[in-house]
Short mmCIF file of N, CA and C in Angstrom, two decimals:
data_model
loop_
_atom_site.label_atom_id
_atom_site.label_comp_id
_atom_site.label_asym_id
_atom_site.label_seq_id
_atom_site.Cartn_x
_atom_site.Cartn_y
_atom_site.Cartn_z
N UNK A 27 -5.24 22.55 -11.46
CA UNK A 27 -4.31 22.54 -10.33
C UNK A 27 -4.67 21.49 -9.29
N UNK A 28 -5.80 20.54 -9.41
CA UNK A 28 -6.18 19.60 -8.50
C UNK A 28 -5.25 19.09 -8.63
N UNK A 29 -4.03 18.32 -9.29
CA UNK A 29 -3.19 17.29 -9.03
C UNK A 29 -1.99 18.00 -7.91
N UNK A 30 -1.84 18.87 -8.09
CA UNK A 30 -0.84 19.10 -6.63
C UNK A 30 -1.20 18.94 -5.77
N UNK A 31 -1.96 18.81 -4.84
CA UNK A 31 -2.40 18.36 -3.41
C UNK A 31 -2.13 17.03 -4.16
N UNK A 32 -2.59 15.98 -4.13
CA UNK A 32 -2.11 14.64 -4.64
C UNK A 32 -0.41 14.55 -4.63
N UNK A 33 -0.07 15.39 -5.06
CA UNK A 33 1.54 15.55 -5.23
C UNK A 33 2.41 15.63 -4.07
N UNK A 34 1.78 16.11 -3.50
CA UNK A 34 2.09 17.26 -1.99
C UNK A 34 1.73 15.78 -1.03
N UNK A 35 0.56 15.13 -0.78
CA UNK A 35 0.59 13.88 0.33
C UNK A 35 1.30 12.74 -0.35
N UNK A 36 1.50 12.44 -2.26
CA UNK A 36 2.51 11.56 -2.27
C UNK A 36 4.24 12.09 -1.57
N UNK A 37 4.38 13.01 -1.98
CA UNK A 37 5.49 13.25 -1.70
C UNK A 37 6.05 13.43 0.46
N UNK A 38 5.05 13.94 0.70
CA UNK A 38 4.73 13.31 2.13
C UNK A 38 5.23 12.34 2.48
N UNK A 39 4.29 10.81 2.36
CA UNK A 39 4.12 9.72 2.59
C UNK A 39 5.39 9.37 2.05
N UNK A 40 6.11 9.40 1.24
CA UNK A 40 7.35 8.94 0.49
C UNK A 40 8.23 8.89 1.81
N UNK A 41 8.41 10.57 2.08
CA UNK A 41 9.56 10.69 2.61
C UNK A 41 9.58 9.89 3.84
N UNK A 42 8.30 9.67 4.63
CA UNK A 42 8.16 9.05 5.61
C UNK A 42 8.36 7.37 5.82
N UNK A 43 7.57 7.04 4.83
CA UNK A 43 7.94 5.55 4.22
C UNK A 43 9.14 5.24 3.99
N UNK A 44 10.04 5.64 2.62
CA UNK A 44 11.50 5.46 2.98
C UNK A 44 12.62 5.95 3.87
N UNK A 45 11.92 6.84 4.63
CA UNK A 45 12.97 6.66 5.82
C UNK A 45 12.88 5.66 7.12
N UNK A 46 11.59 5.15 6.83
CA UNK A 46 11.43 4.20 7.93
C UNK A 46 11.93 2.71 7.65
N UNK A 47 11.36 2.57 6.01
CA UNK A 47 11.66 1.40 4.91
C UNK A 47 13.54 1.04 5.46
N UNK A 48 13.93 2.43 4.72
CA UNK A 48 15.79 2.09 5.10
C UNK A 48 17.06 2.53 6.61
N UNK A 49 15.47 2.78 7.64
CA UNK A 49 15.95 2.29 8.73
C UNK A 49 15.66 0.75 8.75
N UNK A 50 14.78 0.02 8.17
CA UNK A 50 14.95 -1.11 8.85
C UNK A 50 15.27 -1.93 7.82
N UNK A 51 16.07 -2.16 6.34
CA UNK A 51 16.85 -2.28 5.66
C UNK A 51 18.30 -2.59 5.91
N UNK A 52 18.41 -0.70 6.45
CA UNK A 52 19.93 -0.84 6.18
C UNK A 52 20.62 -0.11 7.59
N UNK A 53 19.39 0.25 8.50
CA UNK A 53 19.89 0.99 9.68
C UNK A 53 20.27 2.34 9.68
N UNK A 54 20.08 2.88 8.01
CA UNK A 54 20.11 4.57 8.20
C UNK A 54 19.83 5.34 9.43
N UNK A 55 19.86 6.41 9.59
CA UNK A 55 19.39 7.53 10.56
C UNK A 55 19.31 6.82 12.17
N UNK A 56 19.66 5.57 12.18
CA UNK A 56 20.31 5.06 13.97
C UNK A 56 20.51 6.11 14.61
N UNK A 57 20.29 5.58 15.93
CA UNK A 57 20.96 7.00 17.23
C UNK A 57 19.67 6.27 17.77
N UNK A 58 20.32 6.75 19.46
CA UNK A 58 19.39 6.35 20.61
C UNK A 58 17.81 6.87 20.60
N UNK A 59 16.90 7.39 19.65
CA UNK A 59 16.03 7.99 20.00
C UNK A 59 15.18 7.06 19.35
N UNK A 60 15.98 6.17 17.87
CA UNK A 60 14.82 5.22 17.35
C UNK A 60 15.38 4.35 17.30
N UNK A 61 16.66 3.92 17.66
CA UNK A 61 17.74 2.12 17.90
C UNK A 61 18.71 2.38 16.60
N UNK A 62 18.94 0.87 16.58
CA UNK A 62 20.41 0.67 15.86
C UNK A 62 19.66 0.65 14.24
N UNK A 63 18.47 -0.22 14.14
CA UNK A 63 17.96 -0.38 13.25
C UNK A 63 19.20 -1.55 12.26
N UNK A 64 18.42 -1.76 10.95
CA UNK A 64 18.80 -2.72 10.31
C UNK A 64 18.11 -3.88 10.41
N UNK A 65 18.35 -4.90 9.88
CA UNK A 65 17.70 -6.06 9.42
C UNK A 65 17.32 -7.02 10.68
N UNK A 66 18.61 -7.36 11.41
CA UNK A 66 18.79 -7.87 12.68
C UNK A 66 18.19 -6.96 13.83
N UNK A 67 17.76 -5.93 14.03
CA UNK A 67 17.70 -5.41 15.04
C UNK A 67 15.85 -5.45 15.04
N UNK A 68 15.48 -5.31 13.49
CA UNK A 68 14.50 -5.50 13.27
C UNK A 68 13.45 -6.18 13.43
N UNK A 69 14.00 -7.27 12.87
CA UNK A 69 13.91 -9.13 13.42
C UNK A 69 13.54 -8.94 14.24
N UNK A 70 14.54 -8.67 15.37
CA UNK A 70 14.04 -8.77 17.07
C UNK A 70 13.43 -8.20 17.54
N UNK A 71 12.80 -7.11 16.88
CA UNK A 71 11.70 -6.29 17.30
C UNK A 71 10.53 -6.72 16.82
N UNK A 72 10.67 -7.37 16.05
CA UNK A 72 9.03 -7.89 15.12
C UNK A 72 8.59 -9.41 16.19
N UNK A 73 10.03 -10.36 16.50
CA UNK A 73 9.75 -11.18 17.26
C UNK A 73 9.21 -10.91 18.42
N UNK A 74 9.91 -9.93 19.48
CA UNK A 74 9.22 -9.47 20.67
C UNK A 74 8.07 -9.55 20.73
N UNK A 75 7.14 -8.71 19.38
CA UNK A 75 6.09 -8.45 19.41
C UNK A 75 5.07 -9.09 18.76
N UNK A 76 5.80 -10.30 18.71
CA UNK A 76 5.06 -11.63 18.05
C UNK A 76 4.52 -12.18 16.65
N UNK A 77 5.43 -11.14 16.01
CA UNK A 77 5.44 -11.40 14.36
C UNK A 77 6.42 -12.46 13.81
N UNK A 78 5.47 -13.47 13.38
CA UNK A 78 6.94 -14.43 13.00
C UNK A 78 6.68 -15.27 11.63
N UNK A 79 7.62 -15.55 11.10
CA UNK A 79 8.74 -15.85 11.31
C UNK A 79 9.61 -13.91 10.91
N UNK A 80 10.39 -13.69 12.11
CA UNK A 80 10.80 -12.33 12.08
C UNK A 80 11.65 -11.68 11.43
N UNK A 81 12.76 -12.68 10.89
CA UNK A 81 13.20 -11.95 9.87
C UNK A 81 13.01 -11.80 7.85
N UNK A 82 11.99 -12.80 7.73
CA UNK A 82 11.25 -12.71 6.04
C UNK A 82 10.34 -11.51 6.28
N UNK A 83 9.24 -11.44 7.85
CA UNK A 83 8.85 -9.97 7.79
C UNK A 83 9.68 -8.68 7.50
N UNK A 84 10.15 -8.96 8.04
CA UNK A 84 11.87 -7.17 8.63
C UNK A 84 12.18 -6.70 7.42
N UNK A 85 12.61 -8.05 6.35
CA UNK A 85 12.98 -7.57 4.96
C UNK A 85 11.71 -7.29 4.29
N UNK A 86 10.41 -8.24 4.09
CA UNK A 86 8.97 -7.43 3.49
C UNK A 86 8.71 -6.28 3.84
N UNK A 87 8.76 -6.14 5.10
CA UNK A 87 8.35 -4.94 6.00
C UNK A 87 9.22 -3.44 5.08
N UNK A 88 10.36 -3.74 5.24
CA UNK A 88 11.08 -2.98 4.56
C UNK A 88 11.14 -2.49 2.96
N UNK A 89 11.08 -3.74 2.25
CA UNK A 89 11.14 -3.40 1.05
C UNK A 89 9.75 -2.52 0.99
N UNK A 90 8.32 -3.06 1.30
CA UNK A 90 7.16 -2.56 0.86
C UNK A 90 7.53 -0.93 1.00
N UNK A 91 7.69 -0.36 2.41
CA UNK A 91 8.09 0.81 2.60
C UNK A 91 8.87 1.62 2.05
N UNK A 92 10.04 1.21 1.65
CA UNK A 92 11.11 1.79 0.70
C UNK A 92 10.64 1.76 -0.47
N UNK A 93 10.37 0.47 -0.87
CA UNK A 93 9.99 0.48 -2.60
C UNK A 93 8.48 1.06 -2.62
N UNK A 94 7.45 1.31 -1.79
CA UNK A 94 6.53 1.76 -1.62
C UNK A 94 6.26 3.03 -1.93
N UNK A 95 7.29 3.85 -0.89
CA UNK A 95 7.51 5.15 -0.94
C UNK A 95 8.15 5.78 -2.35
N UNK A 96 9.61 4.61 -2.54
CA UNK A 96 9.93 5.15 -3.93
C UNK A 96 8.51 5.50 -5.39
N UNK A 97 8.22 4.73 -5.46
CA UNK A 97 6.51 4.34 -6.13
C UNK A 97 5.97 5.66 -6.28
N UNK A 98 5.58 5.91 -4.66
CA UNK A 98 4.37 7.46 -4.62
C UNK A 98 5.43 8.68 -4.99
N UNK A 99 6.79 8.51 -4.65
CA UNK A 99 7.32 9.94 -5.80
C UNK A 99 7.06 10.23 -6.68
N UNK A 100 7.18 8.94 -7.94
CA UNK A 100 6.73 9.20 -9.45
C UNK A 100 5.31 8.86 -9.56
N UNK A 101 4.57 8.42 -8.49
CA UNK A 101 3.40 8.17 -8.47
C UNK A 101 2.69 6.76 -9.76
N UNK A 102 3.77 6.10 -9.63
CA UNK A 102 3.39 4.67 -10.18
C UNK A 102 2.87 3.54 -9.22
N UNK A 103 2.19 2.93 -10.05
CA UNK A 103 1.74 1.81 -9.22
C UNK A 103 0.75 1.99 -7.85
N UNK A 104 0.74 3.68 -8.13
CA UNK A 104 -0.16 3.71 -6.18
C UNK A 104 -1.16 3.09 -5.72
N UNK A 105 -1.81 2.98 -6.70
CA UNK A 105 -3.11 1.58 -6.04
C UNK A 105 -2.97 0.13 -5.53
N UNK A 106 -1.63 0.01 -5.77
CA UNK A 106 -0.91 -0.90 -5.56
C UNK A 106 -0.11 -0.85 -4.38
N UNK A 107 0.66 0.02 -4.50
CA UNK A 107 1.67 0.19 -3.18
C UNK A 107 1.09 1.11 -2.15
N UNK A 108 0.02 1.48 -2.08
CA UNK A 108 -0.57 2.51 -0.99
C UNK A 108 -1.21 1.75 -0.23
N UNK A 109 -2.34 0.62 -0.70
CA UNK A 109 -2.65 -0.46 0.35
C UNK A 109 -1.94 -1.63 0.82
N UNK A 110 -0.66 -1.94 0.15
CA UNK A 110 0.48 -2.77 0.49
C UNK A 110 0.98 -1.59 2.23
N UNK A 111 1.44 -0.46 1.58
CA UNK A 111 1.55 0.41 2.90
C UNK A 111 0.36 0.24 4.08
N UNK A 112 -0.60 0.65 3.85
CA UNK A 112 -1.66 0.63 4.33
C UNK A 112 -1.82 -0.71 5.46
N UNK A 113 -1.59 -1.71 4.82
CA UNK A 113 -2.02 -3.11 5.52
C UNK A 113 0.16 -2.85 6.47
N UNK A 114 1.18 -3.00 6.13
CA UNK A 114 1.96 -2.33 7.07
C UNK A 114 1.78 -1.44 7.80
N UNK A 115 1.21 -0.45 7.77
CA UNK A 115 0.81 0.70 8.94
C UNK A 115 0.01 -0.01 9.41
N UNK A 116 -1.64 -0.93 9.35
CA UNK A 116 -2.15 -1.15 10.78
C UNK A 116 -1.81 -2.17 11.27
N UNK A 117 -0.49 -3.15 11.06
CA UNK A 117 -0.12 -4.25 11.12
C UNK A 117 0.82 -3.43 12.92
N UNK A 118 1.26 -2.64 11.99
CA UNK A 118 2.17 -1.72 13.29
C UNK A 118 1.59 -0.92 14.34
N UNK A 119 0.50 -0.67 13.79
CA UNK A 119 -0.80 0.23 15.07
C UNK A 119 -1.57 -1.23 15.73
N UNK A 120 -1.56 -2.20 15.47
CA UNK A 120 -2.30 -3.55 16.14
C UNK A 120 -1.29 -3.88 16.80
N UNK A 121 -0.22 -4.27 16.82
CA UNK A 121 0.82 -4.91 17.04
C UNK A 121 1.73 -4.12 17.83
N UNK A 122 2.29 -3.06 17.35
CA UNK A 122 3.36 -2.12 18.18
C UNK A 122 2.56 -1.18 18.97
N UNK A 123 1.31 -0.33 18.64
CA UNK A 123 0.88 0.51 19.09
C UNK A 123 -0.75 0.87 19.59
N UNK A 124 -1.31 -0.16 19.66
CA UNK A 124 -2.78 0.00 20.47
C UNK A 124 -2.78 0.13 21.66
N UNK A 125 -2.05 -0.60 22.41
CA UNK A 125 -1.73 -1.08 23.88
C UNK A 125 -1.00 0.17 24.00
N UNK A 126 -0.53 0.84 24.00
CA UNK A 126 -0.32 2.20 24.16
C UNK A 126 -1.66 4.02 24.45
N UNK A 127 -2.62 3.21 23.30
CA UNK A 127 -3.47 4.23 23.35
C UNK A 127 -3.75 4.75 22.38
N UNK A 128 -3.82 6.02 22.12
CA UNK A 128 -4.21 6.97 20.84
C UNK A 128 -3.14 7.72 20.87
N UNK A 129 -2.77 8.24 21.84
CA UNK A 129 -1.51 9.55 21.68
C UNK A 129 -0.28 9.31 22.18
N UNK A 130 0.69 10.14 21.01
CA UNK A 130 1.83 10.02 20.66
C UNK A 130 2.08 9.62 22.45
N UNK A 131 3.77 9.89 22.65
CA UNK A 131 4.19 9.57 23.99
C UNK A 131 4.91 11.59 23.41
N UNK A 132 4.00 12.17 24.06
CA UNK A 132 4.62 13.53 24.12
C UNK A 132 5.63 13.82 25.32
N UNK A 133 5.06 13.28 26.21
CA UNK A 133 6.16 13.40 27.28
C UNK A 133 7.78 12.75 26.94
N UNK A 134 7.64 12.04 26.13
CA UNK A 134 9.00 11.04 26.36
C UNK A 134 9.21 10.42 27.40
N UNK A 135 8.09 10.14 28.01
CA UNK A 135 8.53 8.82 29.01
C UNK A 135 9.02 7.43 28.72
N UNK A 136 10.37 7.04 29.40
CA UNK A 136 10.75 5.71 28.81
C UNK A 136 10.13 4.62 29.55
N UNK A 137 8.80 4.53 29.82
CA UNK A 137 8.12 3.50 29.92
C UNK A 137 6.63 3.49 29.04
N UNK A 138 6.50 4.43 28.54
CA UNK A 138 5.52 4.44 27.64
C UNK A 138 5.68 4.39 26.41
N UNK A 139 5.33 3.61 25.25
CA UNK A 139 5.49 3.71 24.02
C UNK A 139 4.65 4.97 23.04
N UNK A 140 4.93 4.72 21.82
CA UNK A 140 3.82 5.52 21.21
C UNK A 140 2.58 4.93 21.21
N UNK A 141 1.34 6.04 20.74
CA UNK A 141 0.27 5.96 20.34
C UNK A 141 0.00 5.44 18.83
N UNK A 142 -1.18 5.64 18.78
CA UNK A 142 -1.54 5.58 17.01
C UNK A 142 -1.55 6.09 16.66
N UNK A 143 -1.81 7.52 16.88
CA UNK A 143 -2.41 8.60 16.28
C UNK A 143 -1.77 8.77 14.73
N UNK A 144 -0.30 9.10 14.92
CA UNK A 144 0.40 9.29 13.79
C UNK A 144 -0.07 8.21 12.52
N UNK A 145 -0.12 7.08 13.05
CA UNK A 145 -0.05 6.06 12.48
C UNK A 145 -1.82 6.72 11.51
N UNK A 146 -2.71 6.69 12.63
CA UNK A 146 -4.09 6.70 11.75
C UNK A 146 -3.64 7.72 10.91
N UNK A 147 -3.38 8.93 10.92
CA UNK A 147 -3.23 9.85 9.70
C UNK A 147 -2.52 9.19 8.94
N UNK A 148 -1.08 9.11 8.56
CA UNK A 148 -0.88 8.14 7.61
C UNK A 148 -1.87 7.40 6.79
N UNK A 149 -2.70 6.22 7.69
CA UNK A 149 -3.43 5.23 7.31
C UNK A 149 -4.74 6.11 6.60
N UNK A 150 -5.29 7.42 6.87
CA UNK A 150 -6.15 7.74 5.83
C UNK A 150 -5.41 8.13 4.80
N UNK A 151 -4.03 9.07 4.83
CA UNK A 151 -3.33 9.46 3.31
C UNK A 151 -3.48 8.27 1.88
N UNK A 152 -3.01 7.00 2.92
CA UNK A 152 -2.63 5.87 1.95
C UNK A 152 -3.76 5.30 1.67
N UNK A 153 -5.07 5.22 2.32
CA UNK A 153 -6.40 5.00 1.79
C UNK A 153 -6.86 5.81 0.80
N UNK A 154 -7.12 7.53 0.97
CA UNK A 154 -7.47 8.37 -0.33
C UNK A 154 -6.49 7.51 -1.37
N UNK A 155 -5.12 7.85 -1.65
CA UNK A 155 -4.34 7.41 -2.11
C UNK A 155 -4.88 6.12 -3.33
N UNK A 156 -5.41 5.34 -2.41
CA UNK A 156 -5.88 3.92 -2.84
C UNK A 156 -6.82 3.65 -3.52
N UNK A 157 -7.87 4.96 -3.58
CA UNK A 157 -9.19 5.57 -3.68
C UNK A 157 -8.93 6.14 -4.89
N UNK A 158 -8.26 7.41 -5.34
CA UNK A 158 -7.52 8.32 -5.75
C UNK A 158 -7.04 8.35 -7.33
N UNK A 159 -6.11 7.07 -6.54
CA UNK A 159 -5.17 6.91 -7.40
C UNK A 159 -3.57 7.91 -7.36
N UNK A 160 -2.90 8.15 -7.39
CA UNK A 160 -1.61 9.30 -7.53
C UNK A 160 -1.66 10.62 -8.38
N UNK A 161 -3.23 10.51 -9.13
CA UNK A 161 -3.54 11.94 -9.58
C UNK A 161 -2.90 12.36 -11.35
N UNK A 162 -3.58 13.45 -11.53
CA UNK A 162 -3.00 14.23 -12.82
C UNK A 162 -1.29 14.05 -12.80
N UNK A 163 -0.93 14.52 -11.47
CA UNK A 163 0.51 14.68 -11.74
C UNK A 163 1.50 13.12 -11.07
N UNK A 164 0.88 12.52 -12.42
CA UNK A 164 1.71 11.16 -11.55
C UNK A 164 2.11 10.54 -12.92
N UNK A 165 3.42 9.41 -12.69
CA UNK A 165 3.08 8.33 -14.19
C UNK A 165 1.57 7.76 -14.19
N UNK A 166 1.27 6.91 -13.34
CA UNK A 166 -0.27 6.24 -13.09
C UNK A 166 -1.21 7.54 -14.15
N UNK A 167 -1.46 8.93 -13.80
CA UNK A 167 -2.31 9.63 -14.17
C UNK A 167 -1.96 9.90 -15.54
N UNK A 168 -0.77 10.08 -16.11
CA UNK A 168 0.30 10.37 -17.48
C UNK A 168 -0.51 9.16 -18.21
N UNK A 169 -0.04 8.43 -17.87
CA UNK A 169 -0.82 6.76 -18.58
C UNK A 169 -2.03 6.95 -18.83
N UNK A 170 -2.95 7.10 -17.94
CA UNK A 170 -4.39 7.04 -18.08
C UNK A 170 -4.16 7.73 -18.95
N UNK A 171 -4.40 9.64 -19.22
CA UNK A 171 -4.22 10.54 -19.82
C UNK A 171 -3.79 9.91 -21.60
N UNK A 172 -3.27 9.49 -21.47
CA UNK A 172 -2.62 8.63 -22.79
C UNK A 172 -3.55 7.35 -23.44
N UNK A 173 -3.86 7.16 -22.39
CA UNK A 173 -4.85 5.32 -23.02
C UNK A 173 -5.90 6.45 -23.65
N UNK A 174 -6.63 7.56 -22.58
CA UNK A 174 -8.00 7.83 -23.01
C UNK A 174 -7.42 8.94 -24.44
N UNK A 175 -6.64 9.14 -24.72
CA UNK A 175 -6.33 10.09 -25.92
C UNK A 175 -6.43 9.09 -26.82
N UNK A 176 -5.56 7.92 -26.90
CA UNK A 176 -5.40 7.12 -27.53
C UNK A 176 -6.82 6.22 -28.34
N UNK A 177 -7.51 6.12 -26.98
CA UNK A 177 -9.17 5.94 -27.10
C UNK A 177 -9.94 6.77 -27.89
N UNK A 178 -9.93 7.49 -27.59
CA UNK A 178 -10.69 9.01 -28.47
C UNK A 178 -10.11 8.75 -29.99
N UNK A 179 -9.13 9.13 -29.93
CA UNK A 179 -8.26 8.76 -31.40
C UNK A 179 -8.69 7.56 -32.26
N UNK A 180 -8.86 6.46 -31.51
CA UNK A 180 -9.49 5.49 -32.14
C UNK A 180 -10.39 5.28 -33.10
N UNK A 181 -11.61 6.38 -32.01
CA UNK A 181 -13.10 6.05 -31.85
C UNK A 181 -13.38 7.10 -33.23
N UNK A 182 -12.48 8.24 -33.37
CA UNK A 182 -12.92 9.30 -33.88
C UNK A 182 -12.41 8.82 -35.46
N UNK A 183 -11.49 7.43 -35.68
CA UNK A 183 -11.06 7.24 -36.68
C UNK A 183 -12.13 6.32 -37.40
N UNK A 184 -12.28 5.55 -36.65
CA UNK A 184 -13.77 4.63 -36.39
C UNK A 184 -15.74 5.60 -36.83
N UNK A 185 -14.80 7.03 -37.21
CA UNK A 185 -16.16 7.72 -37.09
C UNK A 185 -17.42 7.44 -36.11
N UNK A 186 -17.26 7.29 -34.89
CA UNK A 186 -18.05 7.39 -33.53
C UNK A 186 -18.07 8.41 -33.26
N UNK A 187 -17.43 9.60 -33.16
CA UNK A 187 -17.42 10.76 -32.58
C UNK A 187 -17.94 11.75 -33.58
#
C-alpha cells in the first residue's frame, strides 16, 4: 500500500499545477481575486516583474504546469516534469514572492502580496517527487515493474538464477 501516498501528492500537485498552468494558457477560472489571466495578461505580469522576454516565458511557464501536472496524474515522466515544476515554483517564490515574506497575505490586504509559504510546500512535494519517482502506482513505476520482470526472465533463461 506504499504507492498511494505517492498517488495522493501526485494527484495533489496535478490539480494545482493545471489549474494554474490553464489560468495562464487560456485564462480559465478568471474573476477579480486572481485577474483576467491568459497569455497576454500573463506576459505583463512576468514583465512587471522582470522576466523577459515575457511572453515565450507565459507560454513555457504554462505549458510546463499544465503538461506537468497532466504527467503526475498518470505518473509518467515525473523525474522529469517534477523538477521542470520545481525550478517554476522557485522562479515564482524569487521573483513574485520573497519580497513579501514567508506568509500567505491572510488578511487580504490589497497592498500586500503573497508569501512563500505555499509555494515552499509545493517545492518539497515536487522534490520527494524527483527523489521518488511517481511510485508503484504510476506508468513510470508499471515500466520499471516490467523491465525488472523482464530482467529476471532473462537471467533465469540464461540459467543465473
Amino acid at each position: 500500500m506504499n504507492g498511494l501516498g505517492l498517488v495522493v501528492l501526485r494527484l495533489a500537485l496535478a490539480v494545482v499545477f493545471v489549474a494554474h498552468g490553464a489560468h495562464k494558457l487560456f485564462g480559465l477560472w478568471a474573476g477579480p481575486a486572481i485577474g483576467v489571466g491568459g497569455l497576454d495578461m500573463t506576459a505583463q505580469l512576468f514583465a512587471g516583474l522582470g522576466l523577459n522576454p515575457s511572453f515565450p516565458l507565459a507560454v513555457l511557464v504554462g505549458v510546463v504546469e499544465t503538461l506537468g501536472g497532466l504527467l503526475l496524474v498518470v505518473g509518467r515522466f515525473t523525474r522529469f516534469a517534477a523538477p521542470a515544476m520545481a525550478v517554476v515554483t522557485v522562479v515564482a517564490m524569487w521573483k513574485g514572492q520573497w519580497a513579501n515574506g514567508f506568509f500567505l497575505n491572510w488578511t487580504g490586504a490589497p497592498d500586500r502580496g503573497q508569501g512563500f509559504e505555499f509555494s515552499l510546500i509545493l517545492l518539497g512535494a515536487l522534490l520527494c517527487l524527483t527523489f521518488t519517482g511517481g511510485g508503484e502506482w504510476s506508468l513510470d513505476g508499471q515500466r520499471e515493474a516490467s523491465r525488472a520482470s523482464r530482467q529476471a526472465g532473462r537471467a533465469r533463461l540464461r540459467g543465473k538464477l
